[in-house]
Amino acid sequence: MSAFTSKYADELIANAAYIGTPGKGILAADESTGTIGKRLASINVENVESNRRALRELLFTAPGALPCLSGVILFEETLYQKSSDGKLFVDILKEGGVLPGIKVDKGTVELAGTNGETTTQGLDGLGERCKKYYEAGARFAKWRAVLKIGENEPSEHSIHENAYGLARYAVICQENGLVPIVEPEILVDGSHDIHKCAAVTERVLAACYKALSDHHVLLEGTLLKPNMVTPGSDSAKVAPEVIAEHTVRALQRTVPPAVPAIVFLSGGQSEEEATKNLNAMNQLKTKKPWSLSFSFGRALQQSTLKTWAGKEENVKAAQEALYVRCKANSEATLGTYKGDAKLGDGAAESLHVKDYKY
Amino acid sequence: MSCFKSKYADELIANAAYIGTPGKGILAADESTGTIGKRFASINVENVESNRRALRELLFTTPGALQYISGIILFEETLYQKTASGKPFVDVMKGAGVLPGIKVDKGTVELAGTDGETTTIGLDGLGDRCKKYYEAGARFAKWRAVLKIGANEPSELAIHENAYGLARYAVICQENGLVPIVEPEILVDGSHDIEKCAYITERVLAACYKALNDHHVILEGTLLKPNMVTPGSDSKSRAEPKVIAEHTVRALQRTVPAAVPAVVFLSGGQSEEQATVNLNAINQFKGKKPWSLTFSYGRALQQSTLKAWGGKEENVEKAQKAFLARAKANSEATTGAYKGDAQLGEGASESLHVKDYKY
């Protein structure tokens, strides 16, 4: 095999396949303390541990939500937190048939000599951290690499650095029992058209799979978290069917069938846009040898956050809002979403923030 | 897209898809003059143009055979030859729904500083030659890269050179309307086990698809011609067709993008029957297979035919029957329907392995 033989191989393969179960997807709730602070600020809520804990409890105990999910990505702090009646979040998730995941990267730093391009850090001591997280109940991990489209970007240098960083992270995860989500996000910022995005996405994904092969990663035990192929944020919008066609074609040209599931990031898309685009992909009649699902953060939580606004009396309504988005996206993975989700406050609102830093 | 814009894009995509039609596959009849000479020598036939023409006419006019064939790879000389009654071979093929293909590489040369590893030559003036071949009726091309398994082989250099040579050849073909068959053959020679072959095959194929992406090749307009994943020819272990099928399909799942319409296996040193039985097992294997899995066989389609013919006019009918039997058997294998009941011609079970085979 080109893959190394991890003692966790069977488990990795089973868990990766489970995450791609039709009708399910991932809730990305791994906002770092700094990032969640910005979210909380937007609803006038203080960024203290108890509020962060309360928000996540709201999400994880929302009636009807967990059956729509196969995994939830957590920030380290959350991995060890409990519900108000003392139950560990990871146990609530496990009992709900949801695999706990953990963000393991340590953010981005600029690459010298480039025009603001970055690489992602976090490899030092990663093995030990993964071991610890596995013991705490995590079964998959996430590492976000970031690329941008510009005059001369992404450069060959930045594509190579990010691809090989992802591959090194991926094999270290597998050595320690965690399914690595490989996330090479190409930011939507820019005025380029959809063809440019498609070309760059294909180049980047091809580089990623070469790097994963070089690093002996077991593809059956990985997930891919790519951007959808869309026009740039400053460019005219296109229909979901067009996004679906370009996205699936890019994946057909680069992602080996051994990969069990592709879990899209939502980038700056509104809740409703993200769902409609995912739905269109799953309706497309063409070769798709991997599940196509979601790993949404903002696009699952926006209306929920606005509805909650930090108030105990709003929890029930906020949980309803989350359930609505979870169900809509669950249907989108089956191509059966009818666009009839009760749109919560802000569901159609673009969530794009220029040059977004998590 | 990251692929270049070819004026032939739609045609390339349609032709590549056609070659992968279930029930059909490729006859590799592109033996160079030198190579066909060795075949002829084995049946005591003189290596002159008329005999080379006669053999190919025998094959291409076999009643009922062409329905199982979507493409035939030719050597340059054959592209311009005709039947005894004056009909150009390419017209015989086109009339029967068979795409003519053309071998465009110029053989291998050793890579300095390696232990007998090679690269393939033929890029100089390739564009002009492809144009010419397209005008003569060719619609696909073939270029054979060769790698071997050894203590330190294949080296990173050999993998890189061969992968990038294939990619450059591929895009030049597409610029000129020919579907490129990408053939990175890893020789079966050696005493390694099937796991080793799987590991190497995956590494090599991953390098090929990276190179193809770098060169902006339209994957939907290409074909892949790989070796099956098997133990080495000197290995103590034998592998059942089911095991070969599992390792082969898994290697492809891990490396070949779904955009590639068809994988057309080479037969290497396998006997006619082995090559058919293994292809059959591959098509019976239950797993993700988003590409057609078919054949591009030379020796494994022609061995019994050659022996039956022996260069004699009076044997033509018998020889054609032998060819029809193998063509039909392989056609069934592409749908996993082969029952192992092909009337075995003389030599059908004979291994066709020649150490360090040079075409």
XYZ file of C-alpha atoms in Angstrom:
717
model
C 0.000 0.000 0.000
C 1.011 3.603 -0.453
C -0.580 4.209 2.947
C 1.284 3.459 6.157
C -0.484 0.914 8.303
C -2.004 2.644 11.286
C -3.203 0.440 14.139
C -6.302 2.630 13.931
C -6.906 1.940 10.210
C -10.252 0.123 10.528
C -11.579 2.679 13.008
C -10.455 5.609 10.848
C -12.155 4.117 7.797
C -15.384 3.408 9.705
C -15.513 6.872 11.297
C -14.788 8.704 8.057
C -17.508 6.719 6.299
C -19.946 7.399 9.165
C -19.429 11.136 8.899
C -20.527 10.895 5.253
C -23.794 9.098 6.124
C -26.514 10.417 3.788
C -28.752 12.839 5.684
C -26.010 13.920 8.072
C -23.189 16.422 8.186
C -20.901 18.419 10.465
C -21.610 21.401 12.705
C -18.427 23.466 12.894
C -18.546 24.915 16.406
C -14.791 25.284 16.779
C -14.538 29.058 16.903
C -11.457 30.047 18.876
C -11.920 32.253 21.937
C -11.010 35.319 19.880
C -13.371 34.487 17.036
C -16.335 33.563 19.208
C -15.733 36.886 20.908
C -16.560 38.662 17.652
C -19.755 36.610 17.267
C -20.814 37.317 20.827
C -20.000 40.989 20.399
C -22.351 41.176 17.420
C -25.218 40.129 19.725
C -23.986 42.151 22.698
C -22.941 39.175 24.768
C -19.854 39.185 27.003
C -17.049 36.871 25.948
C -16.666 34.858 29.140
C -16.388 31.098 29.600
C -19.898 30.712 30.983
C -21.419 32.347 27.903
C -19.311 30.264 25.545
C -20.422 27.192 27.485
C -24.055 28.294 27.400
C -24.003 28.811 23.627
C -22.559 25.384 22.976
C -25.025 23.762 25.355
C -27.822 25.477 23.451
C -26.502 24.011 20.221
C -25.777 20.466 21.403
C -29.059 19.966 23.262
C -31.315 21.491 20.581
C -34.160 18.996 20.089
C -33.958 17.240 16.717
C -30.563 18.660 15.794
C -28.215 15.792 16.628
C -29.944 13.254 14.341
C -29.040 15.587 11.434
C -25.390 15.584 12.434
C -22.603 13.010 12.192
C -19.932 15.198 13.769
C -19.332 18.446 15.625
C -15.960 20.220 15.500
C -14.941 21.675 18.854
C -12.379 24.139 20.089
C -10.126 22.716 22.810
C -11.914 24.473 25.654
C -15.244 22.981 24.650
C -13.882 19.410 24.586
C -13.689 19.518 28.375
C -16.849 21.517 29.126
C -20.120 20.164 30.527
C -23.792 20.934 30.353
C -25.390 22.827 33.226
C -26.407 19.513 34.822
C -22.816 18.302 34.764
C -22.709 16.055 31.699
C -19.654 16.251 29.463
C -20.459 17.668 26.035
C -18.552 14.809 24.381
C -20.850 12.328 26.124
C -23.973 14.206 25.016
C -22.666 14.105 21.466
C -21.685 10.442 21.577
C -25.026 9.409 22.959
C -26.657 11.370 20.167
C -24.672 9.391 17.572
C -22.391 12.343 16.851
C -18.609 12.068 16.650
C -16.700 14.801 18.517
C -14.032 16.531 16.452
C -11.274 18.942 17.447
C -9.606 21.899 15.779
C -5.861 21.303 16.015
C -4.221 24.042 13.990
C -2.749 27.162 15.580
C -3.808 29.705 13.001
C -1.973 31.201 10.053
C 1.226 33.197 9.646
C 2.419 35.093 6.594
C 4.840 33.567 4.133
C 7.852 35.859 3.693
C 8.273 37.172 0.186
C 4.646 36.744 -0.789
C 1.855 39.279 -1.090
C 0.065 38.392 2.128
C -0.139 34.675 1.520
C -0.092 32.418 4.565
C 0.768 29.011 5.874
C -0.839 27.270 8.841
C 1.037 26.366 12.007
C 0.473 23.712 14.640
C 2.713 20.756 13.749
C 4.955 21.003 16.827
C 3.855 18.447 19.403
C 0.782 17.674 17.313
C 1.110 13.949 17.925
C 0.924 14.354 21.688
C -2.024 16.723 21.454
C -3.896 14.306 19.188
C -3.284 11.477 21.656
C -4.723 13.637 24.443
C -7.741 14.603 22.365
C -8.406 10.981 21.431
C -8.395 10.101 25.145
C -10.871 12.906 25.770
C -13.223 11.386 23.170
C -12.343 13.162 19.920
C -12.445 10.981 16.812
C -11.677 13.483 14.049
C -9.664 16.656 13.639
C -9.652 19.777 11.531
C -6.828 21.971 10.175
C -7.585 24.974 8.030
C -5.176 26.011 5.287
C -5.969 29.294 3.541
C -5.271 30.427 -0.026
C -6.405 33.487 -1.912
C -6.967 34.382 -5.533
C -5.229 37.484 -6.843
C -3.052 38.755 -9.687
C -0.259 36.371 -8.833
C -2.010 34.289 -6.220
C -2.094 31.608 -5.170
C 1.613 31.199 -5.832
C 3.177 27.782 -6.451
C 5.039 28.332 -3.162
C 1.901 28.878 -1.113
C 0.083 25.972 -2.758
C 3.013 23.678 -1.970
C 3.443 24.855 1.632
C -0.220 24.556 2.479
C -0.647 21.194 0.739
C 2.373 19.653 2.475
C 1.387 21.147 5.844
C -2.040 19.537 5.461
C -0.491 16.194 4.527
C 1.883 16.165 7.498
C -0.995 17.072 9.848
C -3.148 14.354 8.268
C -0.726 11.501 8.806
C 0.021 12.574 12.385
C -3.718 12.492 13.098
C -4.034 9.010 11.646
C -1.102 7.774 13.737
C -3.173 8.819 16.756
C -6.660 7.627 15.826
C -8.165 10.865 14.531
C -9.728 11.162 11.068
C -8.159 14.283 9.543
C -10.418 16.754 7.752
C -8.251 18.206 4.986
C -9.336 21.830 4.513
C -7.652 23.876 1.763
C -9.917 26.939 1.772
C -9.596 29.253 -1.196
C -11.118 32.505 0.015
C -14.073 33.867 -1.936
C -12.658 37.414 -1.794
C -12.032 38.977 -5.187
C -13.617 39.969 -8.479
C -12.697 36.848 -10.415
C -15.287 34.752 -12.236
C -16.323 31.166 -11.537
C -13.931 29.758 -14.157
C -10.963 31.254 -12.381
C -12.147 29.784 -9.090
C -12.550 26.394 -10.790
C -9.036 26.498 -12.240
C -7.470 27.441 -8.921
C -9.530 24.900 -6.983
C -8.447 22.118 -9.338
C -4.778 23.115 -9.035
C -4.937 23.283 -5.268
C -6.787 19.987 -4.833
C -4.410 18.187 -7.222
C -1.486 19.436 -5.125
C -3.195 18.289 -1.923
C -3.735 14.743 -3.141
C -0.152 14.490 -4.384
C 1.043 15.630 -0.966
C -1.264 13.170 0.815
C 0.107 10.355 -1.366
C 3.705 11.400 -0.641
C 2.957 11.367 3.097
C 1.404 7.883 2.963
C -1.997 9.039 4.183
C -4.816 6.463 4.143
C -7.358 8.264 1.949
C -10.249 6.042 3.055
C -9.703 7.479 6.549
C -9.804 11.172 5.595
C -12.409 13.788 4.726
C -12.082 16.788 2.419
C -13.441 20.215 3.384
C -13.157 22.413 0.289
C -14.754 25.678 -0.780
C -17.546 25.381 -3.317
C -16.617 26.734 -6.749
C -18.243 30.155 -7.037
C -17.570 33.609 -8.499
C -15.583 35.966 -6.269
C -17.417 38.031 -3.666
C -17.093 41.161 -5.819
C -18.352 39.412 -8.900
C -21.928 38.770 -10.087
C -23.739 35.849 -8.442
C -24.724 32.716 -10.356
C -27.451 30.105 -9.901
C -26.969 27.115 -7.551
C -27.031 24.749 -10.547
C -24.019 26.515 -12.050
C -22.133 26.363 -8.753
C -23.026 22.692 -8.474
C -21.773 21.875 -11.977
C -18.420 23.620 -11.580
C -17.886 22.320 -8.071
C -18.607 18.679 -8.838
C -16.517 18.816 -12.005
C -13.545 20.198 -10.072
C -13.908 17.358 -7.566
C -14.260 14.725 -10.316
C -10.961 15.955 -11.729
C -8.999 15.795 -8.498
C -10.501 13.855 -5.590
C -9.817 10.095 -5.689
C -12.887 7.874 -5.197
C -11.218 6.382 -2.095
C -12.156 9.551 -0.167
C -15.515 8.688 1.481
C -16.981 12.152 1.909
C -16.609 15.788 1.011
C -17.905 18.224 3.647
C -18.132 21.720 2.205
C -17.244 24.875 4.057
C -19.750 27.696 3.714
C -17.259 30.581 3.360
C -19.214 33.811 3.339
C -22.449 32.302 2.041
C -25.723 32.998 3.806
C -27.455 30.084 5.533
C -29.972 29.733 2.713
C -27.404 30.045 -0.106
C -25.170 27.378 1.429
C -28.098 24.979 1.749
C -29.387 25.607 -1.782
C -25.955 25.104 -3.303
C -25.397 21.853 -1.439
C -28.843 20.697 -2.516
C -28.104 21.451 -6.180
C -24.911 19.388 -6.006
C -26.751 16.400 -4.662
C -29.342 16.684 -7.422
C -26.730 16.748 -10.178
C -26.740 13.563 -12.266
C -23.109 12.706 -12.803
C -20.272 10.626 -11.298
C -20.008 11.370 -7.581
C -18.147 8.541 -5.828
C -18.040 10.396 -2.475
C -20.825 11.717 -0.211
C -21.371 15.459 -0.579
C -22.297 17.009 2.736
C -21.760 20.044 4.931
C -19.349 21.291 7.551
C -20.935 24.620 8.275
C -20.170 27.091 11.041
C -21.716 30.457 10.390
C -24.157 28.991 7.887
C -25.669 26.816 10.622
C -25.493 29.205 13.559
C -26.311 32.682 12.277
C -30.047 32.783 12.930
C -29.570 30.802 16.134
C -27.146 33.381 17.480
C -29.363 36.308 16.578
C -32.388 34.643 18.132
C -30.548 33.761 21.357
C -28.889 37.157 21.889
C -27.482 35.725 25.132
C -30.859 35.501 26.873
C -32.082 32.420 28.724
C -35.681 33.091 27.712
C -34.680 32.907 24.026
C -33.017 29.490 24.233
C -36.012 27.518 23.026
C -36.580 29.761 19.993
C -32.864 29.743 19.233
C -32.813 25.948 19.344
C -35.767 25.904 16.953
C -33.785 28.079 14.557
C -30.855 25.672 14.712
C -33.107 22.692 14.094
C -34.562 24.406 11.020
C -31.097 24.868 9.472
C -29.915 21.374 10.454
C -32.967 19.777 8.881
C -32.649 21.903 5.734
C -29.013 20.875 5.284
C -29.818 17.266 6.059
C -32.316 17.358 3.189
C -29.764 19.098 0.994
C -27.411 16.125 1.374
C -30.165 14.042 -0.200
C -31.045 16.623 -2.852
C -34.571 16.899 -1.402
C -34.530 20.420 0.030
C -37.532 22.343 -1.244
C -36.397 25.780 -0.109
C -39.191 25.866 2.412
C -37.204 26.180 5.619
C -38.779 28.780 7.853
C -36.222 31.479 7.291
C -34.945 32.713 10.602
C -33.828 36.278 11.103
C -30.719 36.651 9.004
C -30.988 33.333 7.132
C -30.665 35.086 3.808
C -27.981 37.438 5.041
C -24.550 37.139 3.488
C -21.987 36.158 6.080
C -19.041 37.325 4.040
C -16.350 39.210 5.876
C -13.417 40.305 3.717
C -10.225 38.345 4.342
C -11.931 36.361 7.069
C -9.763 35.263 9.971
C -11.192 32.616 12.244
C -10.854 24.893 -15.256
C -7.208 24.095 -14.901
C -7.263 22.293 -18.248
C -6.413 24.164 -21.447
C -9.079 25.053 -23.977
C -8.827 22.674 -26.938
C -10.910 23.166 -30.073
C -11.181 19.381 -30.040
C -12.492 19.180 -26.451
C -15.968 17.800 -27.230
C -14.597 15.262 -29.703
C -11.884 14.112 -27.299
C -14.419 13.623 -24.529
C -16.818 11.718 -26.805
C -14.086 9.465 -28.229
C -12.586 8.667 -24.848
C -16.024 7.772 -23.512
C -16.737 5.623 -26.592
C -13.593 3.592 -26.080
C -14.889 2.710 -22.605
C -18.236 1.418 -23.921
C -19.225 -1.635 -21.833
C -18.589 -4.797 -23.839
C -15.773 -3.255 -25.837
C -12.048 -2.729 -25.473
C -8.825 -2.107 -27.356
C -6.769 -4.421 -29.546
C -3.126 -3.365 -29.275
C -1.730 -4.205 -32.699
C 1.027 -1.577 -32.642
C 4.062 -3.822 -32.539
C 6.999 -2.017 -34.140
C 8.716 -3.637 -37.106
C 11.405 -5.030 -34.809
C 8.969 -6.408 -32.304
C 6.613 -8.011 -34.813
C 9.752 -9.594 -36.253
C 10.247 -11.500 -32.995
C 6.633 -12.699 -33.094
C 7.050 -13.841 -36.668
C 10.280 -15.597 -35.841
C 8.449 -17.652 -33.237
C 6.100 -18.995 -35.942
C 8.712 -19.164 -38.701
C 7.284 -16.324 -40.766
C 9.477 -13.886 -42.683
C 9.372 -10.295 -41.436
C 8.408 -8.537 -44.663
C 5.771 -5.892 -45.275
C 3.362 -8.243 -47.033
C 3.327 -10.613 -44.059
C 2.833 -7.762 -41.610
C -0.045 -6.561 -43.767
C -1.511 -10.045 -44.010
C -1.489 -10.545 -40.239
C -3.274 -7.274 -39.588
C -5.817 -7.975 -42.323
C -6.471 -11.343 -40.702
C -7.214 -9.605 -37.402
C -9.213 -6.633 -38.663
C -11.489 -8.626 -40.980
C -12.306 -11.440 -38.547
C -16.073 -11.930 -38.924
C -17.901 -10.817 -35.788
C -14.824 -9.635 -33.897
C -14.916 -5.879 -34.356
C -18.194 -5.544 -32.459
C -16.121 -6.280 -29.309
C -13.478 -3.711 -30.150
C -13.804 0.068 -29.628
C -10.269 0.913 -30.742
C -7.192 -0.610 -32.366
C -3.720 0.774 -31.740
C -1.601 0.762 -34.879
C 2.044 1.160 -35.711
C 2.690 3.943 -38.250
C 3.177 1.577 -41.204
C -0.201 -0.053 -40.621
C -2.057 3.285 -40.575
C -1.417 3.536 -44.320
C -1.886 -0.121 -45.305
C -4.867 -1.666 -47.103
C -6.633 -4.997 -47.403
C -5.765 -7.300 -50.301
C -8.786 -5.859 -52.123
C -7.487 -2.319 -51.688
C -9.557 -0.962 -48.794
C -7.584 1.144 -46.297
C -7.458 -0.495 -42.881
C -8.678 2.726 -41.225
C -11.807 2.577 -43.397
C -12.404 -1.070 -42.444
C -12.245 0.005 -38.809
C -14.390 3.084 -39.128
C -17.018 1.132 -41.019
C -17.191 -1.275 -38.071
C -17.363 1.430 -35.380
C -13.739 1.031 -34.311
C -11.526 4.053 -33.641
C -8.024 3.855 -35.126
C -5.226 4.649 -32.690
C -1.534 5.255 -33.243
C 1.615 4.508 -31.261
C 3.568 7.781 -31.118
C 6.503 7.146 -28.813
C 9.959 6.273 -30.105
C 10.939 3.740 -27.486
C 12.963 4.070 -24.287
C 16.474 5.203 -23.423
C 18.337 4.718 -20.160
C 18.491 7.430 -17.523
C 22.105 8.181 -16.683
C 23.012 7.464 -13.087
C 20.236 4.959 -12.525
C 20.365 1.196 -12.425
C 18.858 0.553 -15.848
C 15.844 2.787 -15.427
C 14.481 4.443 -18.564
C 12.570 7.356 -19.938
C 10.530 7.388 -23.140
C 11.414 9.565 -26.126
C 9.309 11.003 -28.936
C 8.363 14.569 -27.961
C 10.299 16.305 -30.746
C 7.934 17.219 -33.569
C 5.188 15.262 -31.854
C 2.594 17.942 -32.588
C 3.202 17.758 -36.326
C 3.128 13.970 -36.332
C -0.162 13.953 -34.396
C -1.665 16.364 -36.940
C -0.625 14.045 -39.756
C -2.030 10.992 -37.985
C -5.328 12.766 -37.306
C -5.593 13.543 -41.033
C -4.943 9.877 -41.796
C -7.886 8.921 -39.545
C -6.333 8.279 -36.128
C -8.391 9.456 -33.161
C -6.309 8.281 -30.211
C -2.653 7.744 -29.410
C -0.489 5.634 -27.169
C 2.845 6.306 -25.402
C 4.409 3.675 -23.210
C 6.428 4.709 -20.144
C 8.236 1.911 -18.331
C 9.180 1.539 -14.669
C 10.573 -1.388 -12.765
C 10.499 -2.575 -9.179
C 13.812 -3.303 -7.539
C 15.742 -2.693 -4.344
C 15.908 1.048 -5.059
C 13.515 1.217 -7.954
C 11.562 2.958 -9.177
C 13.572 6.008 -8.167
C 11.953 9.396 -7.620
C 13.794 10.542 -10.770
C 12.371 7.757 -12.936
C 8.862 8.341 -11.618
C 9.095 12.091 -12.213
C 10.634 11.856 -15.694
C 8.156 9.296 -16.915
C 5.140 11.042 -15.392
C 6.076 14.426 -16.860
C 6.948 12.897 -20.233
C 3.507 11.291 -20.312
C 1.848 14.572 -19.388
C 3.648 16.558 -22.078
C 2.763 13.894 -24.676
C -0.842 13.929 -23.487
C -1.425 17.644 -23.896
C 0.261 17.709 -27.310
C -2.099 14.937 -28.430
C -5.123 16.864 -27.191
C -3.971 20.000 -29.022
C -4.157 17.904 -32.182
C -7.395 15.974 -31.707
C -6.019 12.676 -30.435
C -7.165 11.096 -27.144
C -3.954 10.202 -25.301
C -3.713 6.799 -23.642
C -1.514 7.386 -20.603
C 0.497 4.190 -20.041
C 2.839 4.034 -17.019
C 3.725 0.329 -17.114
C 5.368 -1.059 -14.017
C 7.013 -4.269 -15.218
C 5.958 -7.496 -13.530
C 9.593 -8.682 -13.336
C 10.818 -9.350 -9.812
C 10.221 -11.332 -6.664
C 8.192 -8.726 -4.819
C 4.768 -9.466 -3.340
C 1.440 -7.959 -4.346
C 1.553 -5.385 -1.536
C 4.773 -3.975 -2.917
C 3.294 -3.756 -6.406
C 0.240 -1.972 -4.953
C 2.399 0.533 -3.102
C 4.482 1.326 -6.187
C 1.461 1.498 -8.483
C -0.230 3.994 -6.181
C 2.882 6.161 -5.996
C 3.346 6.134 -9.755
C -0.301 6.877 -10.562
C -0.404 9.724 -8.019
C 2.634 11.254 -9.731
C 1.005 10.837 -13.163
C -2.180 12.655 -12.190
C -0.236 15.485 -10.588
C 1.780 15.843 -13.796
C -1.365 15.744 -15.949
C -2.893 18.491 -13.806
C 0.280 20.604 -14.045
C 0.185 20.255 -17.839
C -3.490 21.304 -18.047
C -4.621 18.032 -19.604
C -8.404 17.506 -20.001
C -8.871 14.312 -17.978
C -12.273 13.577 -19.505
C -10.444 13.259 -22.849
C -7.801 10.754 -21.723
C -7.556 7.024 -21.005
C -5.320 5.247 -18.514
C -3.463 2.041 -19.437
C -1.947 0.689 -16.235
C -0.634 -2.688 -15.149
C -2.908 -4.749 -12.928
C -1.634 -5.094 -9.364
C -0.074 -8.545 -9.059
C 2.852 -10.301 -7.365
C 6.142 -10.185 -9.275
C 6.881 -12.837 -11.888
C 9.466 -14.479 -9.599
C 7.384 -14.192 -6.467
C 6.736 -17.293 -4.383
C 3.187 -16.142 -3.824
C 0.466 -16.630 -6.430
C -2.588 -14.435 -6.190
C -6.174 -15.422 -6.958
C -8.005 -13.255 -9.519
C -10.186 -11.950 -6.660
C -7.106 -10.749 -4.801
C -5.630 -9.144 -7.904
C -8.975 -7.461 -8.495
C -9.176 -6.066 -4.960
C -5.645 -4.648 -4.943
C -5.979 -3.267 -8.457
C -9.287 -1.505 -7.913
C -8.145 -0.128 -4.569
C -4.999 1.319 -6.136
C -7.135 3.009 -8.787
C -9.647 4.289 -6.195
C -6.762 5.940 -4.382
C -5.302 7.707 -7.390
C -7.483 7.956 -10.518
C -9.948 10.864 -10.570
C -13.540 10.052 -11.536
C -13.225 12.402 -14.535
C -11.179 9.723 -16.357
C -13.791 7.795 -18.407
C -12.011 4.458 -18.775
C -9.093 2.392 -17.550
C -7.786 0.000 -20.247
C -5.452 -2.562 -18.694
C -2.278 -3.830 -20.278
C -1.742 -7.570 -20.076
C 1.986 -7.547 -19.301
C 3.210 -11.139 -19.310
C -0.151 -12.699 -18.488
C -1.476 -15.556 -20.608
C -4.601 -14.931 -22.671
C -6.784 -16.751 -20.178
C -5.247 -15.111 -17.094
C -5.677 -11.644 -18.568
C -9.352 -12.348 -19.258
C -10.072 -13.981 -15.918
C -8.401 -11.137 -14.015
C -10.317 -8.470 -15.953
C -13.491 -10.385 -15.240
C -12.737 -10.463 -11.504
C -12.033 -6.730 -11.593
C -15.456 -6.081 -13.073
C -17.137 -8.371 -10.550
C -15.438 -6.645 -7.617
C -17.911 -4.699 -5.497
C -16.552 -1.248 -4.774
C -16.550 2.291 -6.123
C -15.537 2.162 -9.799
C -16.432 5.458 -11.476
C -14.531 4.549 -14.683
C -15.047 1.698 -17.180
C -12.561 -1.124 -16.648
C -11.622 -2.775 -19.903
C -8.720 -4.182 -21.910
C -5.972 -2.950 -24.187
C -4.334 -6.258 -24.976
C -1.657 -7.149 -27.494
C -0.156 -10.525 -26.811
C -3.116 -11.563 -24.679
C -5.446 -11.173 -27.685
C -3.171 -12.449 -30.437
C -1.142 -15.352 -29.077
C -3.387 -18.266 -30.112
C -4.241 -16.459 -33.342
C -0.580 -16.203 -34.291
C 0.086 -19.843 -33.503
C -2.974 -20.984 -35.466
C -2.017 -18.854 -38.476
C 1.644 -19.849 -38.757
C 1.845 -17.503 -41.751
C -0.246 -19.828 -43.955
C -3.200 -18.693 -46.067
C -5.042 -21.974 -45.448
C -4.954 -21.321 -41.695
C -6.575 -17.890 -41.845
C -10.075 -19.092 -41.001
C -8.845 -21.122 -38.040
C -6.733 -18.201 -36.832
C -9.677 -15.822 -37.109
C -11.798 -18.175 -35.016
C -9.118 -18.081 -32.317
C -9.083 -14.286 -32.372
C -12.868 -14.092 -32.212
C -12.864 -16.389 -29.169
C -10.478 -14.129 -27.226
C -12.225 -10.919 -28.314
C -15.576 -12.274 -27.146
C -14.151 -13.583 -23.882
C -12.646 -10.199 -23.048
C -15.838 -8.437 -24.035
C -17.667 -10.588 -21.478
C -14.977 -9.846 -18.925
C -15.720 -6.114 -19.184
C -19.140 -6.798 -17.715
C -18.016 -9.485 -15.272
C -19.911 -12.071 -17.298
C -17.070 -14.344 -18.431
C -17.669 -17.965 -17.457
C -14.213 -19.266 -18.354
C -15.692 -21.218 -21.225
C -13.787 -19.727 -24.164
C -12.596 -22.542 -26.337
C -8.971 -22.376 -25.363
C -6.807 -22.002 -28.416
C -3.326 -23.489 -28.429
C -1.251 -21.414 -26.097
C -4.164 -19.644 -24.413
C -2.901 -20.636 -20.985
C 0.710 -20.056 -21.825
C 2.436 -17.332 -19.922
C 3.573 -14.605 -22.229
C 6.116 -13.232 -19.822
C 9.458 -12.293 -21.264
C 11.930 -10.895 -18.740
C 12.532 -7.161 -19.122
C 10.230 -7.051 -22.132
C 11.102 -4.554 -24.825
C 8.410 -3.819 -27.371
